[in-house]
PDB file of C-alpha atoms in Angstrom:
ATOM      1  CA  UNK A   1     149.996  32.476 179.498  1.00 51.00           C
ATOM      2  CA  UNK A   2     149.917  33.370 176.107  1.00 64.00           C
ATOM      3  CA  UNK A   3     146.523  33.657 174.331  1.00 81.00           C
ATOM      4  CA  UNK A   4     145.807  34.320 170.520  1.00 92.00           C
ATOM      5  CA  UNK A   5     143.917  37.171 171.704  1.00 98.00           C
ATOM      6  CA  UNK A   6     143.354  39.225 174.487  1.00 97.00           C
ATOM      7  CA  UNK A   7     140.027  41.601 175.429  1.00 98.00           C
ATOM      8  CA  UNK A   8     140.338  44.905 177.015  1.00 98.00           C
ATOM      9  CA  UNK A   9     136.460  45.889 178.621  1.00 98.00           C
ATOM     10  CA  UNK A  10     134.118  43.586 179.298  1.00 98.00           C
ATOM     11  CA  UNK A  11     130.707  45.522 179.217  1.00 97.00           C
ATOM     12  CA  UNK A  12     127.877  43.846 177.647  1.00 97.00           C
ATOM     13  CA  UNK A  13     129.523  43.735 174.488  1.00 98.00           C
ATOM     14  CA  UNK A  14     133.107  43.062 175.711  1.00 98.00           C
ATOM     15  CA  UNK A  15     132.041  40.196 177.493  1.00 98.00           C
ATOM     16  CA  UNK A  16     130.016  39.214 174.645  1.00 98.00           C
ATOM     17  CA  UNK A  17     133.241  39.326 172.610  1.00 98.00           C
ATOM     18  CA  UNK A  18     135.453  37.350 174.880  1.00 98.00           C
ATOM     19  CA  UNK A  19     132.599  34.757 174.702  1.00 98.00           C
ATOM     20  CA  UNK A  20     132.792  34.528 171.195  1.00 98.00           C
ATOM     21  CA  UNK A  21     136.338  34.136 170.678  1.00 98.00           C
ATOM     22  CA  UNK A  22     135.972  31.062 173.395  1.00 98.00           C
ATOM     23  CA  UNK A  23     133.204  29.625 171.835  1.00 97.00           C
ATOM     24  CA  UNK A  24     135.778  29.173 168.810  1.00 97.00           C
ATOM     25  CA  UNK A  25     138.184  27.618 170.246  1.00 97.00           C
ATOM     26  CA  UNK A  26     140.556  30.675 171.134  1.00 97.00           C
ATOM     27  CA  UNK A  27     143.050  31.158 174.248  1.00 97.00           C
ATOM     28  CA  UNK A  28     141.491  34.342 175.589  1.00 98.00           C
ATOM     29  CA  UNK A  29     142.764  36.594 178.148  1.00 98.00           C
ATOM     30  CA  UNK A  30     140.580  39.348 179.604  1.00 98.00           C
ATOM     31  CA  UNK A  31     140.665  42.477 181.492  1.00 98.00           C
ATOM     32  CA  UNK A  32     137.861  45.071 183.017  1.00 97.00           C
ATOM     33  CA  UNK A  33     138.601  47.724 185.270  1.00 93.00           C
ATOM     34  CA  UNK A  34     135.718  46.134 187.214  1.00 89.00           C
ATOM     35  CA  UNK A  35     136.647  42.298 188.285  1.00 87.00           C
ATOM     36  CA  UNK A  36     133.536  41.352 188.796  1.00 91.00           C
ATOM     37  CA  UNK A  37     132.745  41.189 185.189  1.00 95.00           C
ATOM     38  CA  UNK A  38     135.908  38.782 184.583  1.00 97.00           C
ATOM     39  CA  UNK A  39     134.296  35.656 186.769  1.00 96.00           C
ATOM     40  CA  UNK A  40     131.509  34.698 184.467  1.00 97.00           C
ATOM     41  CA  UNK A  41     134.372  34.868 181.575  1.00 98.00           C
ATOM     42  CA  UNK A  42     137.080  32.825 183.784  1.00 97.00           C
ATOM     43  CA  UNK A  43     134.310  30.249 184.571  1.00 97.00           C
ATOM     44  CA  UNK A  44     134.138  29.925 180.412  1.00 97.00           C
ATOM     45  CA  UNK A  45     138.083  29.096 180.349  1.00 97.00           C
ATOM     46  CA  UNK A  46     139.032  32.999 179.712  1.00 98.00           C
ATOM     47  CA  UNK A  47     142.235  33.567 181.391  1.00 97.00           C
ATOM     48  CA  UNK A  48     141.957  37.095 183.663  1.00 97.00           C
ATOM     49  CA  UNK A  49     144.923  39.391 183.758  1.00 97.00           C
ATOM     50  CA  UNK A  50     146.047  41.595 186.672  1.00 95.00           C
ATOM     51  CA  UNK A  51     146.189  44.517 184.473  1.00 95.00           C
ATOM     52  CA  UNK A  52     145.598  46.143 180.659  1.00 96.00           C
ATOM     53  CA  UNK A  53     148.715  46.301 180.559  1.00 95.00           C
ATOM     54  CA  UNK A  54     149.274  42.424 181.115  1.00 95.00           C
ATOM     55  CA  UNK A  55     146.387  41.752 179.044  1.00 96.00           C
ATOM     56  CA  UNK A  56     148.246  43.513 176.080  1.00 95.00           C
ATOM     57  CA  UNK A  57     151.627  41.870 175.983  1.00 93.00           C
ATOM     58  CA  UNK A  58     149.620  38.434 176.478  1.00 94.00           C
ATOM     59  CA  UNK A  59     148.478  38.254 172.899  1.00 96.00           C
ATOM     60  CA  UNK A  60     149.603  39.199 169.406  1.00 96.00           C
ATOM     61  CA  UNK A  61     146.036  40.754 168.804  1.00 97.00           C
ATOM     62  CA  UNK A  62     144.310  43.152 171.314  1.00 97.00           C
ATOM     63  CA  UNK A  63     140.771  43.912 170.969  1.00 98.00           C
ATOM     64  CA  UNK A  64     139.521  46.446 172.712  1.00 98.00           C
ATOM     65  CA  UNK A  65     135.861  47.216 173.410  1.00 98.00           C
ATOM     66  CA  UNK A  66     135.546  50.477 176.293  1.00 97.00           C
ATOM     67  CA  UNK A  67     133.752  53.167 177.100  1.00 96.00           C
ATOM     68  CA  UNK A  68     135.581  55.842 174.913  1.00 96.00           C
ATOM     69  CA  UNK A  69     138.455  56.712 173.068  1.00 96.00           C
ATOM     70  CA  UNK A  70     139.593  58.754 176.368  1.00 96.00           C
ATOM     71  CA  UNK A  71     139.281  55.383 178.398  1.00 96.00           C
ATOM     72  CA  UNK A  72     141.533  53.394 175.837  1.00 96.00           C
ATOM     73  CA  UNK A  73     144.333  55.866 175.544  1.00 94.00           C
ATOM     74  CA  UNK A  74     144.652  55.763 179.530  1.00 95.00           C
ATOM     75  CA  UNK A  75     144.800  51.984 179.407  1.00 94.00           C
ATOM     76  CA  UNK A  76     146.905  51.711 176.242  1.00 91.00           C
ATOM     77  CA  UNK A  77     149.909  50.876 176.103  1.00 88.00           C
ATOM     78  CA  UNK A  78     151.383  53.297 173.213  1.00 79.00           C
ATOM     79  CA  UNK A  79     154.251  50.933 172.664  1.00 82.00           C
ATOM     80  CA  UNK A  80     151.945  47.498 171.833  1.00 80.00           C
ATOM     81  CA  UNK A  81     154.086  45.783 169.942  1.00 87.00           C
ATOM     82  CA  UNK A  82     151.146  43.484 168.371  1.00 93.00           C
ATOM     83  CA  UNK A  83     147.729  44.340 166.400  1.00 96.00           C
ATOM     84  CA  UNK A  84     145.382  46.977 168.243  1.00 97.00           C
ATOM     85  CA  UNK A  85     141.684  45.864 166.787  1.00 98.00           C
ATOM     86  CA  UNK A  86     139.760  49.019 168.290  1.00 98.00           C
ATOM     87  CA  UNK A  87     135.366  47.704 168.773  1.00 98.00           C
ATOM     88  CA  UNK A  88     136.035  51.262 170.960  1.00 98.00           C
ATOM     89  CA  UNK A  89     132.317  53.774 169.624  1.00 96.00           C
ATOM     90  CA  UNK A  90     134.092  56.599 168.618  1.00 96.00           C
ATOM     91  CA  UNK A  91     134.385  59.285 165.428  1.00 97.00           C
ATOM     92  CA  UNK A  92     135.748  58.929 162.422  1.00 98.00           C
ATOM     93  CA  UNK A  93     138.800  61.881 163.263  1.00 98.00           C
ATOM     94  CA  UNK A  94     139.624  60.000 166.727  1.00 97.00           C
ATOM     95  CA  UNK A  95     140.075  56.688 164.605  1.00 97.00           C
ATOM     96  CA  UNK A  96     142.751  58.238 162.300  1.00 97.00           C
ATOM     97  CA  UNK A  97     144.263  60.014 165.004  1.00 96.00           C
ATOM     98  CA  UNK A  98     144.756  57.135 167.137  1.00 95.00           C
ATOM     99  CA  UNK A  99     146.168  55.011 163.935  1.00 95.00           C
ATOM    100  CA  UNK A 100     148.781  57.812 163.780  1.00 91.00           C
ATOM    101  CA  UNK A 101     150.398  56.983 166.334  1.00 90.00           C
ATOM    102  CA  UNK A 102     152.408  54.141 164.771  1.00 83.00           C
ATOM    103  CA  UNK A 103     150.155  51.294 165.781  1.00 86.00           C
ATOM    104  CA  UNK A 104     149.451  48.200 163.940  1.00 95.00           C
ATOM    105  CA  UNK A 105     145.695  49.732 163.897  1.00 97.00           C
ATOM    106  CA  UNK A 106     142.341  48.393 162.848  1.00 98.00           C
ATOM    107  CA  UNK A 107     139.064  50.115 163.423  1.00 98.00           C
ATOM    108  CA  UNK A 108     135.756  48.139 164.027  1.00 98.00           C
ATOM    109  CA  UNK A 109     132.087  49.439 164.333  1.00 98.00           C
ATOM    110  CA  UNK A 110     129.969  46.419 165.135  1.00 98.00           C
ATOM    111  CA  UNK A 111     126.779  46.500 164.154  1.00 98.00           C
ATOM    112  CA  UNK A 112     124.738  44.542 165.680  1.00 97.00           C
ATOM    113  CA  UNK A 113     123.927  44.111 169.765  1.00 97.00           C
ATOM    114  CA  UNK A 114     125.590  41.528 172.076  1.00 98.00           C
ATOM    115  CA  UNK A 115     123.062  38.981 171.305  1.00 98.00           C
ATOM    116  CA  UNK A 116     124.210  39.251 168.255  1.00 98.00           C
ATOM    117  CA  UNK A 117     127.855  38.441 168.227  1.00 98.00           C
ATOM    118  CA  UNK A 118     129.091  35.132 167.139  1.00 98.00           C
ATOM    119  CA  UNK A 119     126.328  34.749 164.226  1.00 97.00           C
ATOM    120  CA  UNK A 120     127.514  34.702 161.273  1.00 95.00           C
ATOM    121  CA  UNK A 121     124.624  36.843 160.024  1.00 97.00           C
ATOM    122  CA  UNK A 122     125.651  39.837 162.162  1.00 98.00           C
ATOM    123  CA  UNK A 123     128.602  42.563 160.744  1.00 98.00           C
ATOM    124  CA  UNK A 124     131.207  43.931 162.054  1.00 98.00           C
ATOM    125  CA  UNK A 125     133.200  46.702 159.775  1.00 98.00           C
ATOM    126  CA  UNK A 126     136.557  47.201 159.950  1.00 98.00           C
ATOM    127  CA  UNK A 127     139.410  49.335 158.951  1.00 98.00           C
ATOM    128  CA  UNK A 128     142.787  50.338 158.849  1.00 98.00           C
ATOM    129  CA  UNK A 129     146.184  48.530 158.641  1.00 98.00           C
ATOM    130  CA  UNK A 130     145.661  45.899 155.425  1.00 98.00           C
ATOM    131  CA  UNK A 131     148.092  43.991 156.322  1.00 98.00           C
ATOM    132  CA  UNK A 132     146.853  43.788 160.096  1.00 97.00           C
ATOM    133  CA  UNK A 133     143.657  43.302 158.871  1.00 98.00           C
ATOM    134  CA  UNK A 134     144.136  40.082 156.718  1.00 98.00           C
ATOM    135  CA  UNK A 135     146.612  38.622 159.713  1.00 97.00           C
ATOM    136  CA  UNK A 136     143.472  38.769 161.946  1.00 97.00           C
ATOM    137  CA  UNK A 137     140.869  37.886 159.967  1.00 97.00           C
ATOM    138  CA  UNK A 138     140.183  34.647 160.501  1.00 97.00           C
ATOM    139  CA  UNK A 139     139.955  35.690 164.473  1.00 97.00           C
ATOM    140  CA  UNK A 140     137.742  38.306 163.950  1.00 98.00           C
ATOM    141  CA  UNK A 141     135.625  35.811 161.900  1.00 97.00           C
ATOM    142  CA  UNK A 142     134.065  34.118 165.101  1.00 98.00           C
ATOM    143  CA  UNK A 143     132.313  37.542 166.076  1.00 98.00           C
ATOM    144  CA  UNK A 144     130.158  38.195 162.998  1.00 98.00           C
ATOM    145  CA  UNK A 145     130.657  38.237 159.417  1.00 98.00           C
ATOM    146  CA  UNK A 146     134.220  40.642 158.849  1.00 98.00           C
ATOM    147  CA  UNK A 147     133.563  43.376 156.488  1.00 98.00           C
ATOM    148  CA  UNK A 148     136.841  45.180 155.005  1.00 98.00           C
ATOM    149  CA  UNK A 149     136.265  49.056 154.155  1.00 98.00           C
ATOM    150  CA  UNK A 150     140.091  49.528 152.988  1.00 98.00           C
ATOM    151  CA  UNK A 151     142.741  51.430 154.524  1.00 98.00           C
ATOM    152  CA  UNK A 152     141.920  54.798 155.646  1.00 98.00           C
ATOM    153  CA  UNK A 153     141.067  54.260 158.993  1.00 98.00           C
ATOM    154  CA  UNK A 154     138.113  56.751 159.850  1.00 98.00           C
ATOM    155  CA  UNK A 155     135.718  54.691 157.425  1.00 98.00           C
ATOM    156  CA  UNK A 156     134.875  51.700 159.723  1.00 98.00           C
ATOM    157  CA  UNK A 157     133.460  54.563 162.315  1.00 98.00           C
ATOM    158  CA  UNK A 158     131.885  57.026 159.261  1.00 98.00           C
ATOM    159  CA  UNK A 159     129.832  54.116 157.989  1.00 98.00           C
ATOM    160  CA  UNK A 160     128.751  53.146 161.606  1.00 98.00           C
ATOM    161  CA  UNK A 161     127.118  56.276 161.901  1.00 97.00           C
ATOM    162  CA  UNK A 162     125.709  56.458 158.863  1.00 98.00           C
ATOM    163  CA  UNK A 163     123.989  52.992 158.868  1.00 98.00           C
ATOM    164  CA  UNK A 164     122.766  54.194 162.695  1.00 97.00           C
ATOM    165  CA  UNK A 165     121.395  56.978 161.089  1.00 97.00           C
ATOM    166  CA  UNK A 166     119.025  54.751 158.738  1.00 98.00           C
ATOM    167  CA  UNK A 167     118.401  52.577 161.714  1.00 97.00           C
ATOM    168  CA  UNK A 168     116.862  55.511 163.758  1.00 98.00           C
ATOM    169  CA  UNK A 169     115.490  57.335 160.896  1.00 98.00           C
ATOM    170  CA  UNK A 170     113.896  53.851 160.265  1.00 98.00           C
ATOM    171  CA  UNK A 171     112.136  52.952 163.504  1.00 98.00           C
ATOM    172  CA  UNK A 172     111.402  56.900 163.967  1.00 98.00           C
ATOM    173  CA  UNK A 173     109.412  56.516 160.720  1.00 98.00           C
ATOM    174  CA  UNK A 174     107.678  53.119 161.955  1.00 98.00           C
ATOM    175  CA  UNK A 175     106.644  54.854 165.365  1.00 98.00           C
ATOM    176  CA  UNK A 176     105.480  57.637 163.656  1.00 98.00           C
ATOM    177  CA  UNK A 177     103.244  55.717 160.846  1.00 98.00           C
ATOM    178  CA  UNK A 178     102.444  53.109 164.307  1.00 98.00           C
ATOM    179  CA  UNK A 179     101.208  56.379 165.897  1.00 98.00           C
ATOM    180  CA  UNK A 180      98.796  57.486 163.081  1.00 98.00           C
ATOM    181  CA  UNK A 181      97.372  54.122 162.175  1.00 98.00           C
ATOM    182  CA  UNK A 182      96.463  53.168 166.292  1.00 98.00           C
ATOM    183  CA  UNK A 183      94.901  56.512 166.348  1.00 98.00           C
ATOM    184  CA  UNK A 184      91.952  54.913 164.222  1.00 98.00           C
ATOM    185  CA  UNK A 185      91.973  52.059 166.022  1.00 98.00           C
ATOM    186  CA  UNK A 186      94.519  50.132 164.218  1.00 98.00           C
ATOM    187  CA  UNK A 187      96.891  48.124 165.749  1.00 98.00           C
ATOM    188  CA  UNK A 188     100.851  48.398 165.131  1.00 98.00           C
ATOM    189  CA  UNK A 189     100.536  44.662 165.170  1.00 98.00           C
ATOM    190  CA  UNK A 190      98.257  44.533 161.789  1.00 98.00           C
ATOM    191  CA  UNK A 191     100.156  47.215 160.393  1.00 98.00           C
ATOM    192  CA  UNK A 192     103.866  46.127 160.567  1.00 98.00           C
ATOM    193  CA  UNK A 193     103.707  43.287 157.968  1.00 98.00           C
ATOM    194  CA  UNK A 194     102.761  45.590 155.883  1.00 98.00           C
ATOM    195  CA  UNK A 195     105.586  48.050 156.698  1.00 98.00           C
ATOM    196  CA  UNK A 196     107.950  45.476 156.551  1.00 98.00           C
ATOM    197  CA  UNK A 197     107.445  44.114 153.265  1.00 98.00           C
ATOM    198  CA  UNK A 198     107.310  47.990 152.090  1.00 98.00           C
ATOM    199  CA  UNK A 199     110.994  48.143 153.070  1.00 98.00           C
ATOM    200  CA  UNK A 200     111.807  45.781 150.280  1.00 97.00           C
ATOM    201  CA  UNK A 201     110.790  48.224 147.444  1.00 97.00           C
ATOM    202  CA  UNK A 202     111.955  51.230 149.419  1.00 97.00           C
ATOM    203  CA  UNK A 203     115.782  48.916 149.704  1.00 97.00           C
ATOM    204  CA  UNK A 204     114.828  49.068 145.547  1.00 97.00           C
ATOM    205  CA  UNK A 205     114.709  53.031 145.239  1.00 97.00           C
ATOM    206  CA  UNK A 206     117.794  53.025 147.617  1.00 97.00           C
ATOM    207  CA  UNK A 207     120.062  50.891 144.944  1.00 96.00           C
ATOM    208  CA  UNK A 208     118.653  53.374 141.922  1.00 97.00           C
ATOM    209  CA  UNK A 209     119.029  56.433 143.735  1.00 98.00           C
ATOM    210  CA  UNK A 210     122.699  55.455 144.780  1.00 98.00           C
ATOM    211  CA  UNK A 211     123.642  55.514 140.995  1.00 97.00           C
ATOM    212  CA  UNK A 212     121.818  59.235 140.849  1.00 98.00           C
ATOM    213  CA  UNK A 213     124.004  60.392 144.085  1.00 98.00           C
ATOM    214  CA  UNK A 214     127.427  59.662 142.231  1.00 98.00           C
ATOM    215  CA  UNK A 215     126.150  61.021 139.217  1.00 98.00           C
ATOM    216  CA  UNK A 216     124.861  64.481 140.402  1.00 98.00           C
ATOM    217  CA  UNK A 217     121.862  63.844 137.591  1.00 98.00           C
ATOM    218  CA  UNK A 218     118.015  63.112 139.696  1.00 98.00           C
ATOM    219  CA  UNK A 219     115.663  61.862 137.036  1.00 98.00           C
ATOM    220  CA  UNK A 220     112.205  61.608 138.275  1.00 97.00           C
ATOM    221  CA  UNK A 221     111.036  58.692 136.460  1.00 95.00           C
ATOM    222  CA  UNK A 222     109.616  56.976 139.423  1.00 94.00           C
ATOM    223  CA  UNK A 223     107.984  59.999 141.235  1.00 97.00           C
ATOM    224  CA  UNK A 224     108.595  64.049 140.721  1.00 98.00           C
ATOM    225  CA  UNK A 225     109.167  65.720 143.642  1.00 98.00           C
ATOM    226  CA  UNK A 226     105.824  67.961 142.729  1.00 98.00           C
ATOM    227  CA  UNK A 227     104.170  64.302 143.226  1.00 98.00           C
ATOM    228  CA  UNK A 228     106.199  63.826 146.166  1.00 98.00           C
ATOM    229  CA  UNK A 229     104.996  67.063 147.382  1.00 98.00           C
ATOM    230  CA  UNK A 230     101.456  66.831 146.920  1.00 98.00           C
ATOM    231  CA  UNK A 231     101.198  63.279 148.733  1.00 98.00           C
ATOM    232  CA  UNK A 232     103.395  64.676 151.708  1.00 98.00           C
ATOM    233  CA  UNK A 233     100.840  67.409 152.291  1.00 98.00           C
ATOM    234  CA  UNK A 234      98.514  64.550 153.189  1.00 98.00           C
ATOM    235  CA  UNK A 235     100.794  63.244 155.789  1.00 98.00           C
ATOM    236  CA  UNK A 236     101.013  66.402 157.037  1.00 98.00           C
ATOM    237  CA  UNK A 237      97.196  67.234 157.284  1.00 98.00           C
ATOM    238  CA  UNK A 238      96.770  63.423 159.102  1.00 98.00           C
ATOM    239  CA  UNK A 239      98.998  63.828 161.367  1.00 98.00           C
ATOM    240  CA  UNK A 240      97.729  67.033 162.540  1.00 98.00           C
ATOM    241  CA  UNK A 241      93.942  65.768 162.469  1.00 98.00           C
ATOM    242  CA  UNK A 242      95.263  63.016 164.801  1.00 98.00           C
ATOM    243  CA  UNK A 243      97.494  64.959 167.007  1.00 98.00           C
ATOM    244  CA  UNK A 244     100.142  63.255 166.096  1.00 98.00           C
ATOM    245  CA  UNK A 245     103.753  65.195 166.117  1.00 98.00           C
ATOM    246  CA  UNK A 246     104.025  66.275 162.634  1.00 98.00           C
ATOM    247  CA  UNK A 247     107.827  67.378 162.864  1.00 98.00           C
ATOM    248  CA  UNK A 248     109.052  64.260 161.159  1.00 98.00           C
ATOM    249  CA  UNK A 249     106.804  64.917 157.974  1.00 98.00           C
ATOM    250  CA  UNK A 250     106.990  68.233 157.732  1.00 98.00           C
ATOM    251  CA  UNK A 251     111.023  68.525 157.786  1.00 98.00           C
ATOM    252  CA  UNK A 252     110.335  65.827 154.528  1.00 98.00           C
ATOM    253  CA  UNK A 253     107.865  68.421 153.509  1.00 98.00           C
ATOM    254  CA  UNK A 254     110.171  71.258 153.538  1.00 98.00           C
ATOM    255  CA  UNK A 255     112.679  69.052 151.821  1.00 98.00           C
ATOM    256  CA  UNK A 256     110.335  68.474 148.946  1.00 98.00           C
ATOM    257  CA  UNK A 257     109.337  72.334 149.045  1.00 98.00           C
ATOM    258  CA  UNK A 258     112.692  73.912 148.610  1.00 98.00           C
ATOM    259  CA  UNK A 259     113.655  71.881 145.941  1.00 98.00           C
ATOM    260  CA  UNK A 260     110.225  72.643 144.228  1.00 98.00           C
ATOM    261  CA  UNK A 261     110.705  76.147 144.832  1.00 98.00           C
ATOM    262  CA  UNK A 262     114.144  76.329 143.482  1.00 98.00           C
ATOM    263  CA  UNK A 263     112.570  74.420 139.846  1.00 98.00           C
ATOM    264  CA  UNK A 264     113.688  70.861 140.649  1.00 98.00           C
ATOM    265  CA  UNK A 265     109.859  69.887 140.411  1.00 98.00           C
ATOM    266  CA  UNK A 266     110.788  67.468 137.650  1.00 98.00           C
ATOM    267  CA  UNK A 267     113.462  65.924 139.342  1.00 98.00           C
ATOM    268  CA  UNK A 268     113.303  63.186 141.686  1.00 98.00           C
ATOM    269  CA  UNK A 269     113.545  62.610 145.848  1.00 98.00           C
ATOM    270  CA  UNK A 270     117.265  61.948 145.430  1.00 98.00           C
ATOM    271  CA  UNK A 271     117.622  65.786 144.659  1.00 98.00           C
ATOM    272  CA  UNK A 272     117.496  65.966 148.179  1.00 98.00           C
ATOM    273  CA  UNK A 273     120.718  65.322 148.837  1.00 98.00           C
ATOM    274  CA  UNK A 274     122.040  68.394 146.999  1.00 98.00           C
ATOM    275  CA  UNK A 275     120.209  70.467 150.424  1.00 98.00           C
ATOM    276  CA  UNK A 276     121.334  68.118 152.868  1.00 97.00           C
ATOM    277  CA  UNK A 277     124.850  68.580 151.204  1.00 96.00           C
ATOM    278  CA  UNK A 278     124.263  72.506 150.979  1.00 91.00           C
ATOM    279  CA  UNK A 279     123.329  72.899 154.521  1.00 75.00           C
TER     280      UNK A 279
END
């Protein structure tokens, strides 16, 4: 059989994948290492192949979704004569290593979770091989919304990361302001519309600061850093009143602090990239 596409692992969000592309009218072949979790995909009209290998030279575009870049390279075929589209978590150096090795390559970091695949709202990034790229575009276009990041290969996986890093420094920063508010009796219930609409101003000083970042020049005509200071003090002090864990505000303290102390008082938060960059 030969399928426009064929999906190598079919965890949660390989077999979320494989759904996708069926849901869109695709010929889909699958593999897992596991054939229990090719059923529920062959009940959908996926067709299941005996082997990766199989899988591979079934389709003109591979996508492959495992557990780790050590898993795919033991299941790859190094010769695939089609288009390797790699949904495979990994770093940014084992993306541009594996794209050396002469493959039509494209990188992928999805983000969003399996219930999210096949909206239109979710993203997945990609790069890599252009011309690969824009020959599979379309297909990738029934998994979420396609984002292009250019050529070097290593980006798809470097933005990932750094997007998962706002995500968790996010929510960290929601449980922590959840955990002062209930400790007066609040609820996190009450409280969250309130955070939530705060994130659109805070998205605001995100888009100004950006400009700043390139520039190298930290103006603080929103807020100083001494200001800055001062009101982080008070998170501090109520966090420690309520026996709350005040690690998260004080490394933002010490941020503010160092800069302070080294005369960037006028200047401001976006200075703090300058010691993130320095460290």
């Amino acid at each position: 059989m030969h399928s426009d596409v064929a999906v190598l692992g079919l965890g949660q969000m390989g077999s979320a994948l494989a759904a996708a592309f069926l849901r869109a009218g695709h010929r889909v072949t699958v593999w897992n290492r596991s054939a229990a979790k090719v059923a529920p995909l062959v009940a959908l009209g996926a067709h299941a192949a005996g082997s990766a290998l199989e899988a591979q030279r079934s389709a003109p575009v591979v996508v492959a979704c495992v557990l780790d870049y050590p898993a795919l390279t033991e299941i790859l075929d190094p010769e695939l004569p089609g288009i390797l589209v790699n949904l495979t978590s990994g770093s940014p150096e084992q993306a541009r290593e594996m794209a050396g090795q002469g493959l039509r390559y494209v990188d992928g970091g999805i983000m969003t979770t399996p219930p999210g695949i096949g909206d239109e709202r979710s993203m997945i990034l990609y790069s890599g091989d252009q011309d690969a790229f824009a020959e599979t575009r379309n297909l990738l276009s029934a998994l979420a919304e396609p984002v292009n990041l250019g050529a070097d290969p290593g980006l798809a996986a470097l933005y990932d990361t750094a997007l998962l890093g706002i995500m968790w420094a996010t929510l960290t920063g929601w449980l922590h302001a959840s955990a002062l508010v209930t400790a007066d009796g609040a609820t996190a219930a009450h409280f969250t519309p309130l955070a939530t609409r705060w994130l659109g101003p805070v998205a605001g000083f995100i888009g100004t600061y950006a400009e700043q970042v390139d520039a190298g020049s930290y103006p603080g005509s929103d807020a100083t850093l001494d200001v800055h200071l001062a009101t982080l003090n008070h998170l501090v002090h109520a966090s420690e009143v309520r026996k709350i864990d005040p690690t998260l505000p004080r490394l933002f303290h010490d941020y503010a602090l160092k800069a302070v102390e080294a005369g960037h008082g006028t200047d401001g938060w976006a200075r703090i990239v300058e010691l993130l960059r320095a460290a």
